[in-house]
Short mmCIF file of C-alpha atoms in Angstrom, two decimals:
data_model
loop_
_atom_site.label_atom_id
_atom_site.label_comp_id
_atom_site.label_asym_id
_atom_site.label_seq_id
_atom_site.Cartn_x
_atom_site.Cartn_y
_atom_site.Cartn_z
CA MET A 1 0.00 0.00 0.00
CA GLU A 2 1.09 3.55 -0.62
CA LYS A 3 2.20 5.58 2.36
CA GLN A 4 0.72 9.02 2.88
CA ALA A 5 3.22 11.51 4.26
CA THR A 6 1.86 14.32 6.39
CA ALA A 7 -1.57 15.94 6.27
CA GLY A 8 -1.72 19.04 4.14
CA PRO A 9 -3.50 22.31 4.85
CA GLY A 10 -7.10 22.01 6.10
CA PRO A 11 -9.93 21.76 6.34
CA ARG A 12 -9.79 18.31 7.86
CA VAL A 13 -12.18 15.75 6.41
CA THR A 14 -13.45 12.74 8.33
CA ILE A 15 -14.19 9.82 5.99
CA LEU A 16 -16.80 7.32 7.14
CA MET A 17 -16.52 3.91 5.45
CA GLY A 18 -18.80 0.98 6.13
CA VAL A 19 -17.06 -2.37 5.69
CA ARG A 20 -18.31 -5.93 5.43
CA ASN A 21 -16.35 -8.65 3.68
CA GLY A 22 -14.71 -6.18 1.30
CA ALA A 23 -11.22 -7.66 1.26
CA VAL A 24 -11.16 -8.26 -2.51
CA HIS A 25 -11.13 -4.55 -3.39
CA LEU A 26 -10.44 -2.80 -0.10
CA GLU A 27 -6.72 -2.15 -0.65
CA GLU A 28 -7.39 -0.26 -3.89
CA GLN A 29 -9.89 1.99 -2.17
CA LEU A 30 -7.57 2.68 0.76
CA ASP A 31 -4.70 3.46 -1.61
CA SER A 32 -6.93 5.97 -3.40
CA PHE A 33 -7.37 7.79 -0.07
CA ALA A 34 -3.59 8.02 0.22
CA ARG A 35 -3.39 9.60 -3.24
CA GLN A 36 -5.84 12.42 -2.48
CA SER A 37 -4.58 15.87 -3.40
CA HIS A 38 -6.44 17.14 -0.33
CA ALA A 39 -4.26 15.37 2.21
CA ASP A 40 -5.88 16.49 5.48
CA TRP A 41 -8.22 13.59 6.18
CA ARG A 42 -8.87 10.89 8.76
CA LEU A 43 -10.70 7.59 8.27
CA VAL A 44 -13.27 5.89 10.48
CA ALA A 45 -13.97 2.38 9.18
CA SER A 46 -16.82 0.43 10.76
CA ASP A 47 -16.42 -3.31 10.19
CA ASP A 48 -19.88 -4.86 10.33
CA GLY A 49 -18.85 -8.44 11.03
CA SER A 50 -16.41 -9.29 8.25
CA THR A 51 -15.08 -12.84 8.06
CA ASP A 52 -12.61 -12.32 5.17
CA GLY A 53 -9.81 -10.39 6.83
CA SER A 54 -11.08 -6.91 5.96
CA GLY A 55 -10.20 -5.66 9.43
CA GLY A 56 -6.62 -6.82 9.05
CA ILE A 57 -6.27 -4.96 5.75
CA ILE A 58 -7.43 -1.73 7.42
CA GLU A 59 -5.05 -2.28 10.33
CA ALA A 60 -2.14 -2.79 7.93
CA PHE A 61 -3.07 0.42 6.11
CA ALA A 62 -3.25 2.27 9.43
CA ARG A 63 0.32 1.25 10.29
CA GLY A 64 1.53 3.13 7.22
CA GLN A 65 -0.31 6.33 8.19
CA PRO A 66 0.36 9.00 10.83
CA PRO A 67 -0.81 7.97 14.33
CA GLY A 68 -4.53 8.50 14.88
CA ARG A 69 -5.37 8.94 11.21
CA VAL A 70 -7.22 5.61 10.87
CA GLU A 71 -9.77 4.29 13.38
CA LEU A 72 -11.28 0.83 13.04
CA ILE A 73 -14.49 0.23 15.00
CA ALA A 74 -17.04 -2.57 15.24
CA GLY A 75 -20.34 -2.08 13.43
CA PRO A 76 -23.74 -2.85 14.96
CA GLY A 77 -24.31 -5.93 12.78
CA ARG A 78 -27.64 -4.75 11.43
CA GLY A 79 -26.81 -4.02 7.81
CA HIS A 80 -25.50 -1.25 5.56
CA ALA A 81 -27.80 1.63 6.57
CA ALA A 82 -27.54 0.91 10.30
CA ASN A 83 -23.75 0.83 10.05
CA TYR A 84 -23.60 4.38 8.67
CA LEU A 85 -26.09 5.61 11.27
CA HIS A 86 -23.80 4.04 13.88
CA MET A 87 -20.82 6.04 12.60
CA LEU A 88 -22.81 9.28 12.35
CA ARG A 89 -24.07 8.92 15.92
CA ARG A 90 -20.48 8.61 17.16
CA LEU A 91 -19.38 11.94 15.70
CA PRO A 92 -18.57 14.52 18.40
CA GLU A 93 -21.28 17.11 19.00
CA GLY A 94 -20.14 20.51 17.82
CA GLY A 95 -17.43 18.98 15.63
CA SER A 96 -15.56 21.11 13.11
CA ASP A 97 -14.52 18.42 10.62
CA TRP A 98 -15.89 18.15 7.13
CA LEU A 99 -17.50 14.77 6.44
CA ALA A 100 -17.23 12.36 3.51
CA PHE A 101 -18.79 8.96 2.92
CA SER A 102 -17.01 6.10 1.21
CA ASP A 103 -17.89 2.66 -0.09
CA GLN A 104 -15.39 -0.16 0.46
CA ASP A 105 -14.90 -1.14 -3.17
CA ASP A 106 -14.60 2.02 -5.29
CA VAL A 107 -11.50 3.92 -6.36
CA TRP A 108 -11.47 7.64 -5.66
CA LEU A 109 -10.01 9.97 -8.25
CA PRO A 110 -7.17 12.06 -6.77
CA GLU A 111 -9.28 15.23 -6.70
CA ARG A 112 -12.33 13.61 -5.06
CA LEU A 113 -12.05 15.53 -1.77
CA ALA A 114 -10.57 18.70 -3.26
CA MET A 115 -13.49 19.07 -5.69
CA GLY A 116 -16.02 19.00 -2.87
CA VAL A 117 -14.09 21.33 -0.60
CA ALA A 118 -13.71 23.88 -3.41
CA ALA A 119 -17.43 23.71 -4.21
CA LEU A 120 -18.60 24.27 -0.62
CA ARG A 121 -15.84 26.34 0.94
CA ASP A 122 -17.59 29.72 0.64
CA LEU A 123 -21.17 28.58 1.27
CA PRO A 124 -22.80 29.59 4.56
CA GLY A 125 -24.94 27.16 6.54
CA PRO A 126 -25.38 23.42 5.96
CA ALA A 127 -24.20 22.30 2.52
CA LEU A 128 -23.70 19.00 0.69
CA TYR A 129 -21.59 18.22 -2.35
CA CYS A 130 -22.15 15.20 -4.59
CA SER A 131 -21.16 14.30 -8.13
CA ARG A 132 -21.49 11.96 -11.04
CA THR A 133 -19.34 8.84 -11.13
CA LEU A 134 -17.56 6.70 -13.68
CA ILE A 135 -19.48 3.42 -13.54
CA CYS A 136 -17.16 0.54 -14.37
CA SER A 137 -16.75 -3.21 -14.27
CA GLU A 138 -15.19 -5.13 -11.41
CA THR A 139 -11.81 -4.78 -13.13
CA LEU A 140 -12.38 -0.99 -13.55
CA GLY A 141 -12.96 -1.34 -17.30
CA ASP A 142 -15.96 -0.47 -19.50
CA GLN A 143 -16.25 2.95 -17.92
CA ARG A 144 -19.33 5.08 -18.53
CA LEU A 145 -20.53 8.29 -16.96
CA SER A 146 -23.45 8.00 -14.54
CA PRO A 147 -26.72 9.69 -15.58
CA PRO A 148 -26.90 13.49 -15.50
CA ARG A 149 -29.14 15.35 -13.07
CA PRO A 150 -30.77 18.00 -15.26
CA ARG A 151 -33.22 19.33 -12.68
CA PRO A 152 -32.02 21.34 -9.69
CA PRO A 153 -31.56 19.56 -6.35
CA GLY A 154 -34.08 20.44 -3.67
CA PHE A 155 -36.46 19.08 -1.06
CA ARG A 156 -39.27 18.48 -3.58
CA ASN A 157 -36.89 16.15 -5.39
CA ALA A 158 -35.47 14.62 -2.20
CA LEU A 159 -38.91 13.55 -0.98
CA VAL A 160 -39.31 11.15 -3.92
CA GLN A 161 -35.79 10.52 -5.26
CA ASN A 162 -32.20 10.40 -4.12
CA ILE A 163 -29.66 12.04 -6.43
CA ALA A 164 -26.83 12.24 -3.88
CA ALA A 165 -24.65 9.18 -4.47
CA GLY A 166 -23.26 8.41 -1.04
CA ASN A 167 -19.81 7.48 -2.28
CA THR A 168 -19.44 11.03 -3.69
CA ILE A 169 -20.90 13.02 -0.77
CA LEU A 170 -18.97 15.67 1.13
CA LEU A 171 -20.58 17.79 3.87
CA ASN A 172 -19.28 21.04 5.29
CA PRO A 173 -19.06 21.22 9.13
CA ALA A 174 -22.55 22.74 9.51
CA GLY A 175 -23.99 20.00 7.31
CA ALA A 176 -22.07 17.30 9.19
CA ARG A 177 -23.33 18.53 12.57
CA LEU A 178 -26.90 18.70 11.29
CA LEU A 179 -26.82 15.18 9.86
CA ALA A 180 -25.23 13.76 13.02
CA THR A 181 -27.96 15.39 15.13
CA ALA A 182 -30.61 13.87 12.87
CA ALA A 183 -28.98 10.43 13.06
CA ARG A 184 -29.11 10.48 16.86
CA ARG A 185 -32.85 11.12 16.80
CA ILE A 186 -34.12 8.74 14.13
CA GLU A 187 -34.63 5.00 14.52
CA ALA A 188 -33.93 3.89 10.95
CA THR A 189 -33.21 5.06 7.44
CA VAL A 190 -33.45 3.47 4.00
CA VAL A 191 -29.93 4.55 3.04
CA HIS A 192 -27.62 7.10 4.61
CA ASP A 193 -27.13 9.17 1.44
CA TRP A 194 -30.86 9.69 0.85
CA LEU A 195 -31.17 10.71 4.50
CA ALA A 196 -28.37 13.26 4.00
CA TYR A 197 -30.07 14.68 0.89
CA GLN A 198 -33.42 15.01 2.68
CA VAL A 199 -31.96 16.48 5.88
CA ILE A 200 -29.81 19.12 4.17
CA THR A 201 -32.50 20.25 1.72
CA GLY A 202 -35.20 19.95 4.40
CA ALA A 203 -33.31 22.35 6.65
CA GLY A 204 -32.96 24.86 3.83
CA GLY A 205 -29.31 23.99 3.16
CA ARG A 206 -27.51 23.96 -0.17
CA VAL A 207 -26.77 20.97 -2.39
CA VAL A 208 -24.16 21.22 -5.14
CA HIS A 209 -24.27 18.44 -7.73
CA ASP A 210 -21.11 18.33 -9.83
CA ASP A 211 -21.43 17.15 -13.42
CA ARG A 212 -17.81 15.93 -13.27
CA PRO A 213 -17.11 12.42 -11.93
CA SER A 214 -15.14 12.08 -8.70
CA LEU A 215 -14.56 8.32 -8.52
CA LEU A 216 -14.68 4.94 -10.22
CA TYR A 217 -17.88 3.20 -9.13
CA ARG A 218 -17.10 -0.49 -9.30
CA GLN A 219 -19.96 -2.84 -10.22
CA HIS A 220 -19.99 -6.47 -9.11
CA GLY A 221 -22.35 -9.04 -7.69
CA ARG A 222 -21.80 -7.90 -4.10
CA ASN A 223 -22.72 -4.19 -4.37
CA ALA A 224 -24.92 -3.02 -1.50
CA ILE A 225 -26.85 -0.74 -3.89
CA GLY A 226 -25.29 -0.69 -7.35
CA ALA A 227 -25.49 1.76 -10.24
CA ASN A 228 -28.92 3.16 -10.94
CA ASP A 229 -28.76 3.34 -14.73
CA GLY A 230 -29.69 1.20 -17.71
CA LEU A 231 -32.76 -0.83 -18.63
CA GLN A 232 -32.38 -3.38 -15.85
CA ALA A 233 -32.24 -0.63 -13.22
CA ARG A 234 -35.39 1.01 -14.64
CA LEU A 235 -37.22 -2.32 -14.61
CA ARG A 236 -36.06 -2.95 -11.04
CA ARG A 237 -37.38 0.44 -9.93
CA MET A 238 -40.72 -0.27 -11.59
CA ARG A 239 -40.99 -3.61 -9.79
CA MET A 240 -40.23 -1.90 -6.48
CA LEU A 241 -42.95 0.64 -7.20
CA MET A 242 -45.49 -2.06 -8.02
CA ASP A 243 -44.68 -4.44 -5.16
CA GLY A 244 -44.87 -1.80 -2.44
CA THR A 245 -41.15 -1.48 -1.75
CA MET A 246 -41.14 2.21 -2.63
CA ARG A 247 -44.09 2.90 -0.36
CA GLY A 248 -42.28 1.18 2.48
CA TRP A 249 -39.22 3.34 1.84
CA THR A 250 -41.39 6.46 1.92
CA ASP A 251 -42.81 5.34 5.27
CA VAL A 252 -39.30 5.08 6.71
CA ASN A 253 -38.20 8.44 5.26
CA LEU A 254 -41.25 10.31 6.49
CA ALA A 255 -40.91 8.81 9.98
CA ALA A 256 -37.32 10.08 10.06
CA LEU A 257 -38.37 13.55 8.91
CA ASP A 258 -41.11 13.65 11.53
CA ALA A 259 -38.54 12.85 14.23
CA ILE A 260 -36.50 15.91 13.23
CA ARG A 261 -39.34 18.23 12.21
CA ASP A 262 -38.02 21.02 14.44
CA LEU A 263 -34.78 21.01 12.40
CA LEU A 264 -36.63 21.56 9.12
CA ALA A 265 -37.29 24.93 7.54
CA LYS A 266 -40.91 26.12 7.78
CA GLU A 267 -41.80 25.58 4.11
CA GLU A 268 -40.10 22.19 3.90
CA ARG A 269 -41.73 21.00 7.13
CA ALA A 270 -45.15 21.93 5.75
CA LEU A 271 -44.34 20.16 2.48
CA ALA A 272 -43.33 16.94 4.28
CA GLU A 273 -46.48 17.02 6.41
CA ALA A 274 -48.72 17.60 3.38
CA PHE A 275 -47.00 14.80 1.45
CA ALA A 276 -47.48 12.43 4.39
CA ALA A 277 -51.17 13.37 4.65
CA LEU A 278 -52.02 12.95 0.96
CA ARG A 279 -50.72 9.36 0.99
CA HIS A 280 -53.64 8.43 3.26
CA GLU A 281 -56.32 10.04 1.06
CA PRO A 282 -58.66 7.26 -0.13
CA GLY A 283 -59.58 8.90 -3.44
CA PRO A 284 -57.01 8.42 -6.26
CA LEU A 285 -58.01 11.61 -8.09
CA ARG A 286 -57.85 13.65 -4.91
CA ARG A 287 -54.36 12.25 -4.26
CA LEU A 288 -53.30 13.38 -7.72
CA ARG A 289 -54.72 16.87 -7.22
CA LEU A 290 -52.93 17.28 -3.90
CA PHE A 291 -49.72 15.87 -5.34
CA ARG A 292 -49.88 18.33 -8.22
CA ARG A 293 -50.10 21.23 -5.76
CA LEU A 294 -47.02 20.03 -3.87
CA ARG A 295 -44.99 19.61 -7.09
CA PRO A 296 -42.53 16.84 -6.09
CA TYR A 297 -40.37 15.79 -9.03
CA ARG A 298 -37.82 13.30 -10.22
CA GLN A 299 -34.98 13.95 -12.61
CA SER A 300 -36.26 12.27 -15.77
CA ARG A 301 -39.58 12.40 -17.58
CA GLY A 302 -40.01 8.62 -17.43
CA SER A 303 -39.41 8.35 -13.70
CA THR A 304 -41.71 11.33 -13.08
CA LEU A 305 -44.50 9.60 -15.03
CA ALA A 306 -43.90 6.45 -12.98
CA LEU A 307 -44.15 8.56 -9.83
CA TRP A 308 -47.53 9.95 -10.89
CA TRP A 309 -48.75 6.40 -11.58
CA GLY A 310 -47.54 5.41 -8.13
CA VAL A 311 -49.53 8.23 -6.53
CA LEU A 312 -52.64 7.23 -8.49
CA ALA A 313 -52.25 3.57 -7.46
CA GLY A 314 -51.35 4.36 -3.85
CA ARG A 315 -47.85 2.86 -4.18
CA VAL A 316 -45.77 5.90 -3.17
#
């Protein structure tokens, strides 16, 4: 593994990485941290019960880094989303670090952290950076750019779609403190990145989506989520809409937002409450009318049409 010398000028970024049986690709990801042009970072890796030596790989990496730069902790053993909530809840209250999320099997481009810091450095209040990725095969070949996000990020989008790929997220200190506070209050989340998108936009914060890729997003049979592009992904999303999976996700998200309603901006809190209420309207046409007034949206025309069908059928 490559050895990182000394941390460069701040701000310091804390990287949270959930780990479970990631030994096959973990060294490449760790080495990509060491190659970051923004060198002031620390890593918290939460091993959620690996049996393949992942913990040993992280410990070996830590020995080649400055003391205290890498912390290996035990995860709660309740899956991907719970592991990231576990790490968020451990962050110190009132912390001043920036915050990044990482998967265990990607490869960060050298400017991954620097791009996010540059985008958010002058923004006041809570802010989140995310970007496109280079989707690739397990051997990092067949690279293609992830789908664009033509519509602006915002809470009306976050209610019904996540555009913030967790492996690309960077939060400024205000955003990190806000998300950690939310994590301590909620019982569960669908995925940590969607929670971050909803919390930051719900509190009136800023989201910057970069059209440039910041990492290689490796695809293989063991991805926790996987790339959300292509025909198979669209068919999978339609099945989840039809079988009630999406409605269950909305239940979890709205319960989380209700638990932090005092942290939300006035308009966004009212929007979340109205969205929650319309889902219990018995009349399909009335649901559509109410939904039209609220104006939630997804990024593509096809997924927006599917969303409207879901509202009509009571599956959202």
